[in-house]
PDB file of C-alpha atoms in Angstrom:
ATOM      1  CA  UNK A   1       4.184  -3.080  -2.889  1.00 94.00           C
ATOM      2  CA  UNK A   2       1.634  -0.943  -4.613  1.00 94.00           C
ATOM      3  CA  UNK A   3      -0.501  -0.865  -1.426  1.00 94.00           C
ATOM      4  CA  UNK A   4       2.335   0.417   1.061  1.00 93.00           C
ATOM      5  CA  UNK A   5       4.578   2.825  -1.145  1.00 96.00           C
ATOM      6  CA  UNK A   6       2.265   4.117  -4.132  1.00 94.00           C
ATOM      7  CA  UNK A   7       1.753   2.993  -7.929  1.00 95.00           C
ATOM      8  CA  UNK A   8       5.065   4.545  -8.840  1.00 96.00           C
ATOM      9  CA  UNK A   9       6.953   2.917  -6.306  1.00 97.00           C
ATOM     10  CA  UNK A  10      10.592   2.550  -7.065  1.00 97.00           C
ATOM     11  CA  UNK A  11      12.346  -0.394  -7.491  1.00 97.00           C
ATOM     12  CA  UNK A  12      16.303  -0.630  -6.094  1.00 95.00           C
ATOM     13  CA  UNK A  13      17.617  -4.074  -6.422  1.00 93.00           C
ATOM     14  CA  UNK A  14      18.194  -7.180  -4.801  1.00 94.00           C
ATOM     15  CA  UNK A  15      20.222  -9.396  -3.123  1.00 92.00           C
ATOM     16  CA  UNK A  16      20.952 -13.158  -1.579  1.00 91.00           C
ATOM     17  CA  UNK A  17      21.983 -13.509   1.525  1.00 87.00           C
ATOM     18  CA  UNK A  18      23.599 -15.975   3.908  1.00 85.00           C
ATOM     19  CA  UNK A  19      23.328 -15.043   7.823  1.00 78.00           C
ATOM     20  CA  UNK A  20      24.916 -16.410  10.097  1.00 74.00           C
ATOM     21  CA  UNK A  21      25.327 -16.195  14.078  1.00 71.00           C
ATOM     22  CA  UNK A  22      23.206 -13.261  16.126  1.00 75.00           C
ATOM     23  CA  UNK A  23      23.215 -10.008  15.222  1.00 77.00           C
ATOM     24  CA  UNK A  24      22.481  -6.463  17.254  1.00 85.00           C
ATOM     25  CA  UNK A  25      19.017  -4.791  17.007  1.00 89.00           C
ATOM     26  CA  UNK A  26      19.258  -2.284  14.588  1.00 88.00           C
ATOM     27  CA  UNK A  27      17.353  -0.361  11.032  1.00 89.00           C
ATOM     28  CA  UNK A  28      18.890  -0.620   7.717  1.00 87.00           C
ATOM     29  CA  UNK A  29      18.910   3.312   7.654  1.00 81.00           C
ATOM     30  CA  UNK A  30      17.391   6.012   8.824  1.00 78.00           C
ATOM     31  CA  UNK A  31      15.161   7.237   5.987  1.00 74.00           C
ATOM     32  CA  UNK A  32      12.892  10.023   7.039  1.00 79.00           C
ATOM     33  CA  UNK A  33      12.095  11.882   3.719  1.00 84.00           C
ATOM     34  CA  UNK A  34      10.740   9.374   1.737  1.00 91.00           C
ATOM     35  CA  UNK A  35       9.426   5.680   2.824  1.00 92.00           C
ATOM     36  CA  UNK A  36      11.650   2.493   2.244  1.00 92.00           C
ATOM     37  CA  UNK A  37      10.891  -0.851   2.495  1.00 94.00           C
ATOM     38  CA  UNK A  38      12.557  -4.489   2.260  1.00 94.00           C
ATOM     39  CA  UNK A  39      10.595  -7.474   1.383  1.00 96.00           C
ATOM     40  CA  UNK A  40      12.734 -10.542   2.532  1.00 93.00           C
ATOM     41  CA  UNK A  41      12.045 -14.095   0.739  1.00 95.00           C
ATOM     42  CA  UNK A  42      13.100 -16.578   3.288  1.00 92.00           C
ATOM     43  CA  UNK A  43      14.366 -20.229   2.008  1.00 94.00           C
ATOM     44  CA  UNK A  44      14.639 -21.934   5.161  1.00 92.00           C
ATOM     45  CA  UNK A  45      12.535 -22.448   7.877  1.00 93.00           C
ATOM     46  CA  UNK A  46      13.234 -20.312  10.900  1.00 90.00           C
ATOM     47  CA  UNK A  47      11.499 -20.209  14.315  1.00 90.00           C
ATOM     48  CA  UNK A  48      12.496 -17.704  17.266  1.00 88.00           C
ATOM     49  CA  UNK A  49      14.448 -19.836  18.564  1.00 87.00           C
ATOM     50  CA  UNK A  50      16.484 -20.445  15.355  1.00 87.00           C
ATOM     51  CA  UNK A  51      16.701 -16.968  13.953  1.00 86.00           C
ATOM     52  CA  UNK A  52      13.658 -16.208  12.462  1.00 88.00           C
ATOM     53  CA  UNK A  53      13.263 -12.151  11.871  1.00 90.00           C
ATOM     54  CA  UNK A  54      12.010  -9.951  15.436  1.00 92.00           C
ATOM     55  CA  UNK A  55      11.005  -6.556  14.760  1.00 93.00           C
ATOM     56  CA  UNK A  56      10.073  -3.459  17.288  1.00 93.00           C
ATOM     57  CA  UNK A  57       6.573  -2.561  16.189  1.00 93.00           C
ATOM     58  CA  UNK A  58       6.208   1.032  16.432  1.00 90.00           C
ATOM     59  CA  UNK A  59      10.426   1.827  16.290  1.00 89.00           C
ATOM     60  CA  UNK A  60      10.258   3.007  12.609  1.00 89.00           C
ATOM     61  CA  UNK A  61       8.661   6.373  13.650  1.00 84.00           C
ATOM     62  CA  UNK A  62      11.748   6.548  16.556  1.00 85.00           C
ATOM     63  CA  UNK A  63      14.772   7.784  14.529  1.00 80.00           C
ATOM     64  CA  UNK A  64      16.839   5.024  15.862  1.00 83.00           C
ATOM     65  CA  UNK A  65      20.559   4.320  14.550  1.00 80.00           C
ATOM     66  CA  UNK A  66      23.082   2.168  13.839  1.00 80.00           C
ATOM     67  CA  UNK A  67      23.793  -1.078  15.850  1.00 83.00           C
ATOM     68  CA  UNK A  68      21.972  -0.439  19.040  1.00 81.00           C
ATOM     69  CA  UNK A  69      23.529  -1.642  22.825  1.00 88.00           C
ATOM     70  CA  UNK A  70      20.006  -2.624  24.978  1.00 89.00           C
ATOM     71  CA  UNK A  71      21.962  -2.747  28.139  1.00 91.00           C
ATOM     72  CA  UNK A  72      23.519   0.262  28.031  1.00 92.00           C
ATOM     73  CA  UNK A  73      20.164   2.105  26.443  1.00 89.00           C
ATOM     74  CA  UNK A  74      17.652   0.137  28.390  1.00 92.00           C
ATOM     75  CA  UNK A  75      19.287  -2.065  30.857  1.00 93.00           C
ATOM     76  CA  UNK A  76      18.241  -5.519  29.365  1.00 91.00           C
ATOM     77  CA  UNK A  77      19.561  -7.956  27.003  1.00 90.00           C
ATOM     78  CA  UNK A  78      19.081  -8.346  23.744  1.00 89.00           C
ATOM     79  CA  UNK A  79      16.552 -11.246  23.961  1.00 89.00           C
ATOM     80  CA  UNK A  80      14.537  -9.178  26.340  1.00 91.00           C
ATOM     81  CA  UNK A  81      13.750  -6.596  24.339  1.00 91.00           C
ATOM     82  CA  UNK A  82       9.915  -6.467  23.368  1.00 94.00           C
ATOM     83  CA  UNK A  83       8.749  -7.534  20.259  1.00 94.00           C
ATOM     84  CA  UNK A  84       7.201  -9.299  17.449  1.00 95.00           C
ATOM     85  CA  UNK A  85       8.745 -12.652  15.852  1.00 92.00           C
ATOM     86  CA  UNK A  86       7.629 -15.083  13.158  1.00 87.00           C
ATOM     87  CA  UNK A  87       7.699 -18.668  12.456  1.00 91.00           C
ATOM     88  CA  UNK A  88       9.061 -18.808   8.881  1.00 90.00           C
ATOM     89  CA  UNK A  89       8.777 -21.393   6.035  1.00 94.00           C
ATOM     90  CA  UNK A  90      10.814 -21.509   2.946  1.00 95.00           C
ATOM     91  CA  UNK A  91       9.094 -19.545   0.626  1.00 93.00           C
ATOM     92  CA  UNK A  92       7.274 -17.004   3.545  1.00 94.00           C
ATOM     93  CA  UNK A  93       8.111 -13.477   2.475  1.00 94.00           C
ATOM     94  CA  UNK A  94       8.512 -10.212   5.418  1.00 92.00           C
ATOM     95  CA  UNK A  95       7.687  -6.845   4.170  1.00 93.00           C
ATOM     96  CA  UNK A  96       9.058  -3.987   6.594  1.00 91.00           C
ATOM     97  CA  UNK A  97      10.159  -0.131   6.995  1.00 91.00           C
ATOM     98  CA  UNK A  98      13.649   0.195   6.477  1.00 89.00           C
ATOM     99  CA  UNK A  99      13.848   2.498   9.737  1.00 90.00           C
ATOM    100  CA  UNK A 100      12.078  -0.767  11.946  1.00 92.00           C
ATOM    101  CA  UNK A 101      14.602  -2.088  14.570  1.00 91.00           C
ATOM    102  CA  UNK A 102      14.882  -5.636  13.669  1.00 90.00           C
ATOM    103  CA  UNK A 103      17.357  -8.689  14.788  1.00 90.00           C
ATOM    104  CA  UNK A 104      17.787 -12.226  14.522  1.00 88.00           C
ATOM    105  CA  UNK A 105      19.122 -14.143  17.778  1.00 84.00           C
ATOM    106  CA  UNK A 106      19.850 -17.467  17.793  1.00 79.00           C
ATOM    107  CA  UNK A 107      20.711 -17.393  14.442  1.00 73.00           C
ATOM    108  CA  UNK A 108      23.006 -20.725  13.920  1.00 70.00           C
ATOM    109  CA  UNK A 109      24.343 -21.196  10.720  1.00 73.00           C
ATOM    110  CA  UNK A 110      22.250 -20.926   7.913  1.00 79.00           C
ATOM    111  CA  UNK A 111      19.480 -18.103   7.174  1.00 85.00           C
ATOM    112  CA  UNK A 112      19.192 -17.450   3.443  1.00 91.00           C
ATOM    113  CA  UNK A 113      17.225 -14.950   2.278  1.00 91.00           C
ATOM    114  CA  UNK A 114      16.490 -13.172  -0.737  1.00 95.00           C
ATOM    115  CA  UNK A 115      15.939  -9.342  -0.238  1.00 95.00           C
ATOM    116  CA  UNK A 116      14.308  -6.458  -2.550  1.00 96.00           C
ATOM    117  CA  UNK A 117      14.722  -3.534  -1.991  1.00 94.00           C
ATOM    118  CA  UNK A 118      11.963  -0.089  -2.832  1.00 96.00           C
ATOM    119  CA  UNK A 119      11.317   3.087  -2.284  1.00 95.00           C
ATOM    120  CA  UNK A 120       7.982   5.911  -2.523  1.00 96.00           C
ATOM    121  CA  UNK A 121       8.266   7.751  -5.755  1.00 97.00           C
ATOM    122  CA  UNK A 122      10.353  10.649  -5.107  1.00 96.00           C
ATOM    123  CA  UNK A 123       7.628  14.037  -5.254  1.00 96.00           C
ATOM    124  CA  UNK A 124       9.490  16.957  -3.820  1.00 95.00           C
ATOM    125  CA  UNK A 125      13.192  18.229  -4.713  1.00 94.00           C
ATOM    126  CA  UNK A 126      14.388  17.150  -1.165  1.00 93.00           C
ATOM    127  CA  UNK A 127      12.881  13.602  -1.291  1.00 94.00           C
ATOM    128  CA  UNK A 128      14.783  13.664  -5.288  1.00 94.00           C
ATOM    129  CA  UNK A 129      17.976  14.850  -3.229  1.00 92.00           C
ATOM    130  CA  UNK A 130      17.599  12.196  -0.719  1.00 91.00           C
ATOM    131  CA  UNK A 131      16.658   8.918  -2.594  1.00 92.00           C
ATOM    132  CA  UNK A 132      19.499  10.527  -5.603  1.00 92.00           C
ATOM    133  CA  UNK A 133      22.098  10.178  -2.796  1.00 89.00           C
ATOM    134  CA  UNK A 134      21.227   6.645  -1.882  1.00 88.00           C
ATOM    135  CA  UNK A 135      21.352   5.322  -5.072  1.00 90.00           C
ATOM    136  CA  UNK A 136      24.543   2.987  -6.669  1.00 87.00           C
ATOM    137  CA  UNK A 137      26.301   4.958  -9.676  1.00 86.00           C
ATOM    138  CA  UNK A 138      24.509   1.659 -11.771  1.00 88.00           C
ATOM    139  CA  UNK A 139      21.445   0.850 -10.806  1.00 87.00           C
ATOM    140  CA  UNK A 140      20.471  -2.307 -12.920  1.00 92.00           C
ATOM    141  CA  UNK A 141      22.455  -4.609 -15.326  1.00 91.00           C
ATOM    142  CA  UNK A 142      21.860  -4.255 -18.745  1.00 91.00           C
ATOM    143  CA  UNK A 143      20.577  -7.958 -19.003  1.00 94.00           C
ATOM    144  CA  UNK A 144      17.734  -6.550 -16.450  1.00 94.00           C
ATOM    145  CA  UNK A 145      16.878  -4.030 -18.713  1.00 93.00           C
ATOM    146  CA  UNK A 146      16.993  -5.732 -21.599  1.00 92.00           C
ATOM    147  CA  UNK A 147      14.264  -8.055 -20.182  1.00 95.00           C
ATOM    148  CA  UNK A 148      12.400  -5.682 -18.514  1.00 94.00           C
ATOM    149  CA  UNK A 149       8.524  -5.317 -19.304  1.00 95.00           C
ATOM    150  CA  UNK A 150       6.924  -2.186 -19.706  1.00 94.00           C
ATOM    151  CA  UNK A 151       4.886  -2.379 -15.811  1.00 95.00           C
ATOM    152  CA  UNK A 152       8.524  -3.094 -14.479  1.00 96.00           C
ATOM    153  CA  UNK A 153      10.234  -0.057 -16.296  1.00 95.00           C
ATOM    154  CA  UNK A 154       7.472   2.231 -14.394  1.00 96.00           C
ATOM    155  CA  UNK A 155       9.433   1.042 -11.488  1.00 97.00           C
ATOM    156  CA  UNK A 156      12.858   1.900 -12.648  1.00 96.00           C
ATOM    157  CA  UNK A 157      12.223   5.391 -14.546  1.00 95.00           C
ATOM    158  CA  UNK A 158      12.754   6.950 -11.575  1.00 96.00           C
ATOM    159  CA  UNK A 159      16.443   5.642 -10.675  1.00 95.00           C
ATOM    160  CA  UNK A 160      17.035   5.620 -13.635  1.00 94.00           C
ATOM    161  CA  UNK A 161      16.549   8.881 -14.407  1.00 92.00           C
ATOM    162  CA  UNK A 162      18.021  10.159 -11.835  1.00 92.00           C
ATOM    163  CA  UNK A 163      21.705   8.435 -12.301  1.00 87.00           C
ATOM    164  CA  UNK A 164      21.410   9.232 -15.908  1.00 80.00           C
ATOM    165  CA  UNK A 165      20.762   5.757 -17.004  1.00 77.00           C
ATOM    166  CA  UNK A 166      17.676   5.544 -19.170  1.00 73.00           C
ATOM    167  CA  UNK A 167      17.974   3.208 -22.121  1.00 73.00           C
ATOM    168  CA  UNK A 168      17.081   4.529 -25.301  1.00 65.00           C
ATOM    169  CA  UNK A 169      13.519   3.229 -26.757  1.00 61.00           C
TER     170      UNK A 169
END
């Protein structure tokens, strides 16, 4: 993660998930001041034609929002809409831009996935502002912090210290 947001890269949780069915093109946000990416940890396998992850390259520098309707935008359907997919094996692990459109069609009935979730080191008192008002009110379980090594507390100082939150040495 180092390579794509920065030493101090933030750290903001994580999550499993169970998909199921298609979903619309869409980004998880719209985050313009300050880079955020997911890294997805797939645990089965997953072709196009069984839901793997499709991504617009290019779309996270587009502004796009919300779910988005490709025949009333662009006049296709959804499976028309140009892009990159991936053949996926347990274990395989996606890295994107939290602004990148992204969908998964054909999706049947069982696409588990483990996300994490990170963001650039804040710098400037509007990128504080704006990754401060995307944060939880708790950011990590005490259990997690408790456990948490010295090179993975440089990756929570940030949220941390931002929600008020920093444990006592």
């Amino acid at each position: 993660m180092t390579a794509i947001l920065g030493e101090d890269y933030n750290y903001l949780g994580s999550a499993g998930e169970l998909y199921v069915g298609d979903g619309m093109w869409h980004p998880d946000g719209i985050y313009q001041e300050l880079p955020f990416a997911k890294l997805g940890m797939y645990l089965d396998p997953l072709t196009p034609a069984t839901g793997s992850l499709r991504v617009v390259p290019g779309s996270h520098l587009q502004g796009w929002e919300g779910n988005l309707d490709t025949r009333a935008l662009w006049g296709i359907a959804e499976d028309e809409v140009p892009c990159a997919s991936f053949d996926n094996r347990p274990g395989d692990v996606t890295i994107f831009n939290l602004n990148t459109l992204h969908n998964s069609l054909k999706g049947g009935y069982r696409r588990r996935v483990i996300f994490m979730g990170f963001a650039a080191h804040a710098r400037t008192p509007a990128q504080v502002d704006f990754l401060k008002a995307r944060l939880p009110e708790k950011m990590y379980s005490e259990l997690f912090l408790a456990n948490a090594s010295p090179g993975l507390m440089t990756h929570l100082r940030q949220p941390l210290e931002l929600r008020g939150q920093m444990p006592a040495n």
